[in-house]
Amino acid sequence: MSHPTPQPADTALAAQLQAVIDQHAARPGAMLPLLHAIQAQHGYIPDAAVPMIAEALRHTRAEVHGIISFYHHFRTHPPGRHVIQVCRAEACQAVGARALEGHVKSALGVDYHETTADREFTLEPVYCLGNCACGPSLRVDDEIHGRMDAAGFDRLTAQLSATVVEVK
């Protein structure tokens, strides 16, 4: 099967993807660690990775795509500048996570697995942040915020959206 020759902009991406594939391909059960490594490097799984992974691991493109789409953790599009994960576990639900979830979706104007039009925020569900005693909780990028309510969320997103201007 022949693949189209990468264009100059795609050459760098293809080389980066191939380096990650080469690091993982020989490992038993390489698919998930490989997908995690690509997403860690790029923030998502680029379309160009699917045929490369399929060839390296001797799977069909459909199998690779099926694995990517089965696990909600994997993204197929670049995320927003900030990724917000709302905890949906029972402990957080018991202290108001559903109301928080509704407010977050309404305030951002997106549903789970979507990104705001300004590419500022991507919203994702998560099923436990390990912060059960301080729920409802959410994580923004790598920082967990407990005892979150609608007003706290609004303050948090306002701070995250603020643009710092440096005057020289």
PDB file of C-alpha atoms in Angstrom:
ATOM      1  CA  MET A   1       0.000   0.000   0.000  1.00  0.00           C
ATOM      2  CA  SER A   2       1.494   3.327  -0.998  1.00  0.00           C
ATOM      3  CA  HIS A   3       1.102   6.420   1.107  1.00  0.00           C
ATOM      4  CA  PRO A   4       1.204   9.982  -0.221  1.00  0.00           C
ATOM      5  CA  THR A   5       4.564  11.636   0.107  1.00  0.00           C
ATOM      6  CA  PRO A   6       4.476  14.031   3.069  1.00  0.00           C
ATOM      7  CA  GLN A   7       4.509  17.718   2.215  1.00  0.00           C
ATOM      8  CA  PRO A   8       7.191  19.910   3.891  1.00  0.00           C
ATOM      9  CA  ALA A   9       4.917  20.882   6.813  1.00  0.00           C
ATOM     10  CA  ASP A  10       3.957  17.230   7.302  1.00  0.00           C
ATOM     11  CA  THR A  11       7.557  15.990   7.211  1.00  0.00           C
ATOM     12  CA  ALA A  12       8.385  17.289  10.678  1.00  0.00           C
ATOM     13  CA  LEU A  13       5.176  15.829  12.116  1.00  0.00           C
ATOM     14  CA  ALA A  14       5.812  12.488  10.410  1.00  0.00           C
ATOM     15  CA  ALA A  15       9.356  12.395  11.805  1.00  0.00           C
ATOM     16  CA  GLN A  16       8.108  13.179  15.323  1.00  0.00           C
ATOM     17  CA  LEU A  17       5.426  10.519  15.092  1.00  0.00           C
ATOM     18  CA  GLN A  18       7.854   7.955  13.710  1.00  0.00           C
ATOM     19  CA  ALA A  19      10.294   8.578  16.567  1.00  0.00           C
ATOM     20  CA  VAL A  20       7.568   7.850  19.137  1.00  0.00           C
ATOM     21  CA  ILE A  21       6.382   4.812  17.189  1.00  0.00           C
ATOM     22  CA  ASP A  22       9.943   3.471  17.014  1.00  0.00           C
ATOM     23  CA  GLN A  23      10.278   3.827  20.807  1.00  0.00           C
ATOM     24  CA  HIS A  24       7.170   1.741  21.489  1.00  0.00           C
ATOM     25  CA  ALA A  25       6.459  -0.574  18.545  1.00  0.00           C
ATOM     26  CA  ALA A  26       8.527  -3.535  19.747  1.00  0.00           C
ATOM     27  CA  ARG A  27       6.949  -3.618  23.202  1.00  0.00           C
ATOM     28  CA  PRO A  28       4.276  -6.213  23.907  1.00  0.00           C
ATOM     29  CA  GLY A  29       0.901  -4.474  24.048  1.00  0.00           C
ATOM     30  CA  ALA A  30       2.394  -1.363  22.475  1.00  0.00           C
ATOM     31  CA  MET A  31      -0.831   0.235  21.233  1.00  0.00           C
ATOM     32  CA  LEU A  32      -2.030   2.056  24.369  1.00  0.00           C
ATOM     33  CA  PRO A  33       1.408   3.216  25.580  1.00  0.00           C
ATOM     34  CA  LEU A  34       2.118   4.423  22.045  1.00  0.00           C
ATOM     35  CA  LEU A  35      -1.153   6.375  21.814  1.00  0.00           C
ATOM     36  CA  HIS A  36      -0.550   7.901  25.263  1.00  0.00           C
ATOM     37  CA  ALA A  37       2.977   8.939  24.228  1.00  0.00           C
ATOM     38  CA  ILE A  38       1.760  10.574  21.014  1.00  0.00           C
ATOM     39  CA  GLN A  39      -0.990  12.453  22.848  1.00  0.00           C
ATOM     40  CA  ALA A  40       1.463  13.542  25.553  1.00  0.00           C
ATOM     41  CA  GLN A  41       3.727  14.970  22.865  1.00  0.00           C
ATOM     42  CA  HIS A  42       1.097  16.609  20.637  1.00  0.00           C
ATOM     43  CA  GLY A  43      -1.925  17.088  22.906  1.00  0.00           C
ATOM     44  CA  TYR A  44      -3.998  14.828  20.630  1.00  0.00           C
ATOM     45  CA  ILE A  45      -3.624  11.948  18.152  1.00  0.00           C
ATOM     46  CA  PRO A  46      -3.053  13.530  14.719  1.00  0.00           C
ATOM     47  CA  ASP A  47      -4.810  11.856  11.764  1.00  0.00           C
ATOM     48  CA  ALA A  48      -1.403  11.231  10.210  1.00  0.00           C
ATOM     49  CA  ALA A  49      -0.528   8.915  13.113  1.00  0.00           C
ATOM     50  CA  VAL A  50      -3.244   6.356  12.368  1.00  0.00           C
ATOM     51  CA  PRO A  51      -1.766   4.798   9.192  1.00  0.00           C
ATOM     52  CA  MET A  52       1.745   4.957  10.653  1.00  0.00           C
ATOM     53  CA  ILE A  53       0.672   3.136  13.825  1.00  0.00           C
ATOM     54  CA  ALA A  54      -1.337   0.604  11.819  1.00  0.00           C
ATOM     55  CA  GLU A  55       1.643  -0.235   9.666  1.00  0.00           C
ATOM     56  CA  ALA A  56       4.121  -0.416  12.548  1.00  0.00           C
ATOM     57  CA  LEU A  57       1.907  -2.617  14.742  1.00  0.00           C
ATOM     58  CA  ARG A  58       0.419  -4.647  11.873  1.00  0.00           C
ATOM     59  CA  HIS A  59      -3.150  -3.566  12.541  1.00  0.00           C
ATOM     60  CA  THR A  60      -5.697  -2.092  10.182  1.00  0.00           C
ATOM     61  CA  ARG A  61      -6.409   1.621  10.260  1.00  0.00           C
ATOM     62  CA  ALA A  62      -9.932   0.743  11.400  1.00  0.00           C
ATOM     63  CA  GLU A  63      -8.551  -1.136  14.411  1.00  0.00           C
ATOM     64  CA  VAL A  64      -6.340   1.790  15.406  1.00  0.00           C
ATOM     65  CA  HIS A  65      -9.197   4.245  14.952  1.00  0.00           C
ATOM     66  CA  GLY A  66     -11.494   1.944  16.943  1.00  0.00           C
ATOM     67  CA  ILE A  67      -9.115   1.967  19.896  1.00  0.00           C
ATOM     68  CA  ILE A  68      -8.722   5.751  19.757  1.00  0.00           C
ATOM     69  CA  SER A  69     -12.480   6.288  19.632  1.00  0.00           C
ATOM     70  CA  PHE A  70     -13.234   3.707  22.347  1.00  0.00           C
ATOM     71  CA  TYR A  71     -11.144   5.438  25.013  1.00  0.00           C
ATOM     72  CA  HIS A  72     -12.525   8.887  25.833  1.00  0.00           C
ATOM     73  CA  HIS A  73      -9.098   9.969  27.070  1.00  0.00           C
ATOM     74  CA  PHE A  74      -7.750  10.168  23.514  1.00  0.00           C
ATOM     75  CA  ARG A  75      -8.404  13.310  21.501  1.00  0.00           C
ATOM     76  CA  THR A  76      -8.406  13.517  17.718  1.00  0.00           C
ATOM     77  CA  HIS A  77      -8.288  17.313  17.615  1.00  0.00           C
ATOM     78  CA  PRO A  78      -6.007  19.787  19.343  1.00  0.00           C
ATOM     79  CA  PRO A  79      -7.373  20.760  22.755  1.00  0.00           C
ATOM     80  CA  GLY A  80      -8.021  24.298  23.894  1.00  0.00           C
ATOM     81  CA  ARG A  81      -5.391  26.260  25.773  1.00  0.00           C
ATOM     82  CA  HIS A  82      -6.810  24.858  29.027  1.00  0.00           C
ATOM     83  CA  VAL A  83      -8.387  21.427  29.565  1.00  0.00           C
ATOM     84  CA  ILE A  84     -11.107  21.393  32.216  1.00  0.00           C
ATOM     85  CA  GLN A  85     -12.144  18.035  33.658  1.00  0.00           C
ATOM     86  CA  VAL A  86     -15.236  17.871  35.863  1.00  0.00           C
ATOM     87  CA  CYS A  87     -15.364  14.955  38.302  1.00  0.00           C
ATOM     88  CA  ARG A  88     -18.467  12.830  37.775  1.00  0.00           C
ATOM     89  CA  ALA A  89     -17.798  10.230  40.488  1.00  0.00           C
ATOM     90  CA  GLU A  90     -20.418   9.470  43.129  1.00  0.00           C
ATOM     91  CA  ALA A  91     -18.657  11.295  45.978  1.00  0.00           C
ATOM     92  CA  CYS A  92     -18.585  14.536  43.998  1.00  0.00           C
ATOM     93  CA  GLN A  93     -22.149  14.014  42.770  1.00  0.00           C
ATOM     94  CA  ALA A  94     -23.292  13.695  46.379  1.00  0.00           C
ATOM     95  CA  VAL A  95     -22.070  17.235  47.095  1.00  0.00           C
ATOM     96  CA  GLY A  96     -23.260  19.074  43.998  1.00  0.00           C
ATOM     97  CA  ALA A  97     -21.195  17.989  41.000  1.00  0.00           C
ATOM     98  CA  ARG A  98     -24.231  17.690  38.716  1.00  0.00           C
ATOM     99  CA  ALA A  99     -25.198  21.308  39.320  1.00  0.00           C
ATOM    100  CA  LEU A 100     -21.565  22.331  38.788  1.00  0.00           C
ATOM    101  CA  GLU A 101     -21.434  20.270  35.599  1.00  0.00           C
ATOM    102  CA  GLY A 102     -24.541  22.022  34.252  1.00  0.00           C
ATOM    103  CA  HIS A 103     -23.114  25.427  35.090  1.00  0.00           C
ATOM    104  CA  VAL A 104     -19.738  24.636  33.485  1.00  0.00           C
ATOM    105  CA  LYS A 105     -21.381  23.447  30.255  1.00  0.00           C
ATOM    106  CA  SER A 106     -23.653  26.502  30.162  1.00  0.00           C
ATOM    107  CA  ALA A 107     -20.899  28.997  31.025  1.00  0.00           C
ATOM    108  CA  LEU A 108     -18.539  27.593  28.388  1.00  0.00           C
ATOM    109  CA  GLY A 109     -21.246  26.906  25.810  1.00  0.00           C
ATOM    110  CA  VAL A 110     -19.873  23.421  25.111  1.00  0.00           C
ATOM    111  CA  ASP A 111     -20.561  19.820  26.036  1.00  0.00           C
ATOM    112  CA  TYR A 112     -18.063  17.172  27.036  1.00  0.00           C
ATOM    113  CA  HIS A 113     -15.324  16.479  24.470  1.00  0.00           C
ATOM    114  CA  GLU A 114     -15.811  19.898  22.895  1.00  0.00           C
ATOM    115  CA  THR A 115     -13.684  23.029  22.743  1.00  0.00           C
ATOM    116  CA  THR A 116     -14.883  26.600  23.008  1.00  0.00           C
ATOM    117  CA  ALA A 117     -14.965  28.587  19.773  1.00  0.00           C
ATOM    118  CA  ASP A 118     -12.094  30.783  20.977  1.00  0.00           C
ATOM    119  CA  ARG A 119      -9.992  27.609  21.565  1.00  0.00           C
ATOM    120  CA  GLU A 120      -9.542  28.673  25.197  1.00  0.00           C
ATOM    121  CA  PHE A 121     -11.144  25.669  26.965  1.00  0.00           C
ATOM    122  CA  THR A 122     -11.756  21.992  26.252  1.00  0.00           C
ATOM    123  CA  LEU A 123     -14.270  20.265  28.539  1.00  0.00           C
ATOM    124  CA  GLU A 124     -13.874  16.620  29.536  1.00  0.00           C
ATOM    125  CA  PRO A 125     -15.515  14.333  32.086  1.00  0.00           C
ATOM    126  CA  VAL A 126     -13.393  12.433  34.581  1.00  0.00           C
ATOM    127  CA  TYR A 127     -14.524   9.715  36.948  1.00  0.00           C
ATOM    128  CA  CYS A 128     -12.439  10.452  40.019  1.00  0.00           C
ATOM    129  CA  LEU A 129      -9.739  12.957  40.784  1.00  0.00           C
ATOM    130  CA  GLY A 130      -8.915  11.419  44.152  1.00  0.00           C
ATOM    131  CA  ASN A 131     -10.110  14.556  45.908  1.00  0.00           C
ATOM    132  CA  CYS A 132     -13.314  13.018  47.266  1.00  0.00           C
ATOM    133  CA  ALA A 133     -13.285  14.766  50.651  1.00  0.00           C
ATOM    134  CA  CYS A 134     -13.199  18.164  48.948  1.00  0.00           C
ATOM    135  CA  GLY A 135     -15.806  17.712  46.227  1.00  0.00           C
ATOM    136  CA  PRO A 136     -17.152  18.773  43.952  1.00  0.00           C
ATOM    137  CA  SER A 137     -13.800  18.860  42.208  1.00  0.00           C
ATOM    138  CA  LEU A 138     -12.457  19.715  38.835  1.00  0.00           C
ATOM    139  CA  ARG A 139      -9.035  19.780  37.277  1.00  0.00           C
ATOM    140  CA  VAL A 140      -7.744  22.527  35.042  1.00  0.00           C
ATOM    141  CA  ASP A 141      -4.702  21.315  33.152  1.00  0.00           C
ATOM    142  CA  ASP A 142      -2.702  19.681  35.977  1.00  0.00           C
ATOM    143  CA  GLU A 143      -4.206  21.554  38.928  1.00  0.00           C
ATOM    144  CA  ILE A 144      -7.084  20.172  41.013  1.00  0.00           C
ATOM    145  CA  HIS A 145      -9.643  22.576  42.479  1.00  0.00           C
ATOM    146  CA  GLY A 146     -11.890  21.314  45.278  1.00  0.00           C
ATOM    147  CA  ARG A 147     -15.098  22.561  46.827  1.00  0.00           C
ATOM    148  CA  MET A 148     -15.895  24.172  43.493  1.00  0.00           C
ATOM    149  CA  ASP A 149     -19.179  25.951  42.892  1.00  0.00           C
ATOM    150  CA  ALA A 150     -20.567  28.085  40.060  1.00  0.00           C
ATOM    151  CA  ALA A 151     -19.137  31.357  41.375  1.00  0.00           C
ATOM    152  CA  GLY A 152     -15.735  29.781  41.971  1.00  0.00           C
ATOM    153  CA  PHE A 153     -15.745  28.341  38.456  1.00  0.00           C
ATOM    154  CA  ASP A 154     -16.595  31.729  36.973  1.00  0.00           C
ATOM    155  CA  ARG A 155     -13.734  33.366  38.904  1.00  0.00           C
ATOM    156  CA  LEU A 156     -11.350  30.610  37.828  1.00  0.00           C
ATOM    157  CA  THR A 157     -12.169  30.856  34.124  1.00  0.00           C
ATOM    158  CA  ALA A 158     -11.985  34.648  34.252  1.00  0.00           C
ATOM    159  CA  GLN A 159      -8.466  34.366  35.687  1.00  0.00           C
ATOM    160  CA  LEU A 160      -7.478  31.789  33.081  1.00  0.00           C
ATOM    161  CA  SER A 161      -8.860  33.884  30.236  1.00  0.00           C
ATOM    162  CA  ALA A 162      -7.106  37.059  31.357  1.00  0.00           C
ATOM    163  CA  THR A 163      -4.389  38.065  28.948  1.00  0.00           C
ATOM    164  CA  VAL A 164      -1.169  39.346  30.438  1.00  0.00           C
ATOM    165  CA  VAL A 165       0.207  42.303  28.523  1.00  0.00           C
ATOM    166  CA  GLU A 166       3.830  43.207  29.045  1.00  0.00           C
ATOM    167  CA  VAL A 167       4.646  46.890  28.621  1.00  0.00           C
ATOM    168  CA  LYS A 168       8.223  47.747  27.756  1.00  0.00           C
TER     169      LYS A 168
END
